[in-house]
């Protein structure tokens, strides 16, 4: 198994200790630096597979570092960690960061995203930013599970001013509807793409997801829990087993319970949900 090389950049030794503990594996080598110039000097001598760049010393700008790494080592994955700022999050994805996390870091999600990034082959074009206004983000997502997970993390980072429960309700609803679109609309065909818009008003978050499929009718979804008759709460699971489908079918029902409004267009290939805001 080929050894993977990681470079950690942050001014705080405690962050290095946390990340090293989380990310160390037998097949990985990890190097630590504390500012951008030191990182670039090291990368010129020793290219690496992944850079995780936090907040460094002396006015360190990790977005600027991202662009320098992209120019020098275009195949190196870069994950940024910094302040909770939707503008920086969107700029990072525009500049082909693999992902963005705000501080303080949630350890396990970072570790999982690092593994996903190291496993990725072609990923650079999996997420496209079509509208970058903070109040109206539109992204185009390739129909791949890895791209979906990156898009879900992006959605989490856009609403860090909300309570954790609200953030997770929005992210989980986004995830369920996005994966439904990938599975049933795009058939997990990586040549196809799904468009999602995340809108922020003074009182709500509005999310619209449209897949390239033919659509469906909410009245004819025997594989989904939302269609179960009152006297048969597991009928959809029986149907899925009978037809050789994977366990599941709770996506629409879960999303409907986590948001305030959920609508589908006439064809059934576009969904829109609304979550009314309660700030911290």
JSON list of N, CA and C in Angstrom, two decimals, residues 8 13 16 25 29 38 43-44 47-48 50 53 59 61 73 86 89 96 114 145 148 162 181 193 210 228 242 246:
[
{"chain": "A", "resi": 8, "resn": "UNK", "atom": "N", "xyz": [0.20, 19.51, 7.62]},
{"chain": "A", "resi": 8, "resn": "UNK", "atom": "CA", "xyz": [-0.69, 20.25, 8.51]},
{"chain": "A", "resi": 8, "resn": "UNK", "atom": "C", "xyz": [-0.12, 21.63, 8.75]},
{"chain": "A", "resi": 13, "resn": "UNK", "atom": "N", "xyz": [-0.15, 24.87, 18.31]},
{"chain": "A", "resi": 13, "resn": "UNK", "atom": "CA", "xyz": [0.36, 23.50, 18.51]},
{"chain": "A", "resi": 13, "resn": "UNK", "atom": "C", "xyz": [-0.73, 22.53, 18.94]},
{"chain": "A", "resi": 16, "resn": "UNK", "atom": "N", "xyz": [-2.31, 21.00, 15.97]},
{"chain": "A", "resi": 16, "resn": "UNK", "atom": "CA", "xyz": [-1.45, 19.95, 15.39]},
{"chain": "A", "resi": 16, "resn": "UNK", "atom": "C", "xyz": [-1.58, 18.65, 16.18]},
{"chain": "A", "resi": 25, "resn": "UNK", "atom": "N", "xyz": [-1.98, 7.26, 10.56]},
{"chain": "A", "resi": 25, "resn": "UNK", "atom": "CA", "xyz": [-2.20, 5.87, 10.16]},
{"chain": "A", "resi": 25, "resn": "UNK", "atom": "C", "xyz": [-0.86, 5.27, 9.77]},
{"chain": "A", "resi": 29, "resn": "UNK", "atom": "N", "xyz": [2.28, 9.60, 6.28]},
{"chain": "A", "resi": 29, "resn": "UNK", "atom": "CA", "xyz": [3.31, 10.40, 6.94]},
{"chain": "A", "resi": 29, "resn": "UNK", "atom": "C", "xyz": [2.78, 11.82, 7.08]},
{"chain": "A", "resi": 38, "resn": "UNK", "atom": "N", "xyz": [6.61, 28.83, 5.21]},
{"chain": "A", "resi": 38, "resn": "UNK", "atom": "CA", "xyz": [7.26, 27.56, 5.55]},
{"chain": "A", "resi": 38, "resn": "UNK", "atom": "C", "xyz": [6.61, 26.40, 4.80]},
{"chain": "A", "resi": 43, "resn": "UNK", "atom": "N", "xyz": [6.71, 22.37, 0.38]},
{"chain": "A", "resi": 43, "resn": "UNK", "atom": "CA", "xyz": [6.02, 21.74, -0.75]},
{"chain": "A", "resi": 43, "resn": "UNK", "atom": "C", "xyz": [6.86, 21.78, -2.02]},
{"chain": "A", "resi": 44, "resn": "UNK", "atom": "N", "xyz": [7.68, 22.80, -2.16]},
{"chain": "A", "resi": 44, "resn": "UNK", "atom": "CA", "xyz": [8.56, 22.85, -3.35]},
{"chain": "A", "resi": 44, "resn": "UNK", "atom": "C", "xyz": [9.56, 21.70, -3.34]},
{"chain": "A", "resi": 47, "resn": "UNK", "atom": "N", "xyz": [6.57, 17.42, -2.53]},
{"chain": "A", "resi": 47, "resn": "UNK", "atom": "CA", "xyz": [5.13, 17.45, -2.84]},
{"chain": "A", "resi": 47, "resn": "UNK", "atom": "C", "xyz": [4.39, 16.43, -1.97]},
{"chain": "A", "resi": 48, "resn": "UNK", "atom": "N", "xyz": [3.12, 16.74, -1.63]},
{"chain": "A", "resi": 48, "resn": "UNK", "atom": "CA", "xyz": [2.37, 15.83, -0.78]},
{"chain": "A", "resi": 48, "resn": "UNK", "atom": "C", "xyz": [0.99, 15.57, -1.37]},
{"chain": "A", "resi": 50, "resn": "UNK", "atom": "N", "xyz": [-2.00, 15.64, 0.44]},
{"chain": "A", "resi": 50, "resn": "UNK", "atom": "CA", "xyz": [-3.07, 16.46, 1.00]},
{"chain": "A", "resi": 50, "resn": "UNK", "atom": "C", "xyz": [-2.49, 17.51, 1.93]},
{"chain": "A", "resi": 53, "resn": "UNK", "atom": "N", "xyz": [-4.94, 23.15, 5.85]},
{"chain": "A", "resi": 53, "resn": "UNK", "atom": "CA", "xyz": [-4.43, 24.48, 6.21]},
{"chain": "A", "resi": 53, "resn": "UNK", "atom": "C", "xyz": [-5.40, 25.21, 7.12]},
{"chain": "A", "resi": 59, "resn": "UNK", "atom": "N", "xyz": [-0.40, 36.94, 9.90]},
{"chain": "A", "resi": 59, "resn": "UNK", "atom": "CA", "xyz": [-1.38, 37.32, 8.89]},
{"chain": "A", "resi": 59, "resn": "UNK", "atom": "C", "xyz": [-1.57, 36.29, 7.79]},
{"chain": "A", "resi": 61, "resn": "UNK", "atom": "N", "xyz": [-2.88, 33.84, 5.19]},
{"chain": "A", "resi": 61, "resn": "UNK", "atom": "CA", "xyz": [-4.13, 33.80, 4.42]},
{"chain": "A", "resi": 61, "resn": "UNK", "atom": "C", "xyz": [-4.22, 32.43, 3.76]},
{"chain": "A", "resi": 73, "resn": "UNK", "atom": "N", "xyz": [0.95, 22.54, -7.38]},
{"chain": "A", "resi": 73, "resn": "UNK", "atom": "CA", "xyz": [0.67, 21.10, -7.28]},
{"chain": "A", "resi": 73, "resn": "UNK", "atom": "C", "xyz": [-0.83, 20.88, -7.53]},
{"chain": "A", "resi": 86, "resn": "UNK", "atom": "N", "xyz": [-19.29, 32.41, 5.54]},
{"chain": "A", "resi": 86, "resn": "UNK", "atom": "CA", "xyz": [-19.79, 31.83, 4.29]},
{"chain": "A", "resi": 86, "resn": "UNK", "atom": "C", "xyz": [-19.07, 32.34, 3.04]},
{"chain": "A", "resi": 89, "resn": "UNK", "atom": "N", "xyz": [-15.97, 30.35, 2.69]},
{"chain": "A", "resi": 89, "resn": "UNK", "atom": "CA", "xyz": [-16.32, 28.98, 2.33]},
{"chain": "A", "resi": 89, "resn": "UNK", "atom": "C", "xyz": [-16.54, 28.87, 0.82]},
{"chain": "A", "resi": 96, "resn": "UNK", "atom": "N", "xyz": [-11.22, 25.58, -5.77]},
{"chain": "A", "resi": 96, "resn": "UNK", "atom": "CA", "xyz": [-10.96, 24.14, -5.80]},
{"chain": "A", "resi": 96, "resn": "UNK", "atom": "C", "xyz": [-10.33, 23.60, -4.51]},
{"chain": "A", "resi": 114, "resn": "UNK", "atom": "N", "xyz": [-10.85, 13.79, 5.23]},
{"chain": "A", "resi": 114, "resn": "UNK", "atom": "CA", "xyz": [-9.46, 13.57, 4.81]},
{"chain": "A", "resi": 114, "resn": "UNK", "atom": "C", "xyz": [-9.34, 12.22, 4.12]},
{"chain": "A", "resi": 145, "resn": "UNK", "atom": "N", "xyz": [-21.27, 9.91, -4.83]},
{"chain": "A", "resi": 145, "resn": "UNK", "atom": "CA", "xyz": [-21.46, 10.00, -3.39]},
{"chain": "A", "resi": 145, "resn": "UNK", "atom": "C", "xyz": [-20.44, 10.93, -2.74]},
{"chain": "A", "resi": 148, "resn": "UNK", "atom": "N", "xyz": [-21.48, 14.40, -3.23]},
{"chain": "A", "resi": 148, "resn": "UNK", "atom": "CA", "xyz": [-22.61, 14.71, -2.36]},
{"chain": "A", "resi": 148, "resn": "UNK", "atom": "C", "xyz": [-22.13, 15.06, -0.95]},
{"chain": "A", "resi": 162, "resn": "UNK", "atom": "N", "xyz": [-26.58, 29.84, 12.96]},
{"chain": "A", "resi": 162, "resn": "UNK", "atom": "CA", "xyz": [-27.79, 29.22, 13.47]},
{"chain": "A", "resi": 162, "resn": "UNK", "atom": "C", "xyz": [-27.45, 28.21, 14.57]},
{"chain": "A", "resi": 181, "resn": "UNK", "atom": "N", "xyz": [-32.23, 12.38, -5.35]},
{"chain": "A", "resi": 181, "resn": "UNK", "atom": "CA", "xyz": [-32.06, 12.81, -6.74]},
{"chain": "A", "resi": 181, "resn": "UNK", "atom": "C", "xyz": [-30.97, 12.03, -7.45]},
{"chain": "A", "resi": 193, "resn": "UNK", "atom": "N", "xyz": [-25.53, 15.58, -13.59]},
{"chain": "A", "resi": 193, "resn": "UNK", "atom": "CA", "xyz": [-25.30, 16.53, -12.52]},
{"chain": "A", "resi": 193, "resn": "UNK", "atom": "C", "xyz": [-26.63, 17.00, -11.93]},
{"chain": "A", "resi": 210, "resn": "UNK", "atom": "N", "xyz": [-32.72, 20.15, -8.00]},
{"chain": "A", "resi": 210, "resn": "UNK", "atom": "CA", "xyz": [-33.32, 19.63, -9.23]},
{"chain": "A", "resi": 210, "resn": "UNK", "atom": "C", "xyz": [-32.40, 18.58, -9.84]},
{"chain": "A", "resi": 228, "resn": "UNK", "atom": "N", "xyz": [-46.49, 4.72, 3.00]},
{"chain": "A", "resi": 228, "resn": "UNK", "atom": "CA", "xyz": [-47.02, 3.59, 3.76]},
{"chain": "A", "resi": 228, "resn": "UNK", "atom": "C", "xyz": [-48.45, 3.87, 4.24]},
{"chain": "A", "resi": 242, "resn": "UNK", "atom": "N", "xyz": [-38.63, -7.10, -1.74]},
{"chain": "A", "resi": 242, "resn": "UNK", "atom": "CA", "xyz": [-39.19, -7.89, -2.84]},
{"chain": "A", "resi": 242, "resn": "UNK", "atom": "C", "xyz": [-38.57, -7.54, -4.18]},
{"chain": "A", "resi": 246, "resn": "UNK", "atom": "N", "xyz": [-31.94, -1.60, -2.00]},
{"chain": "A", "resi": 246, "resn": "UNK", "atom": "CA", "xyz": [-31.24, -1.46, -0.73]},
{"chain": "A", "resi": 246, "resn": "UNK", "atom": "C", "xyz": [-32.21, -1.00, 0.36]}
]
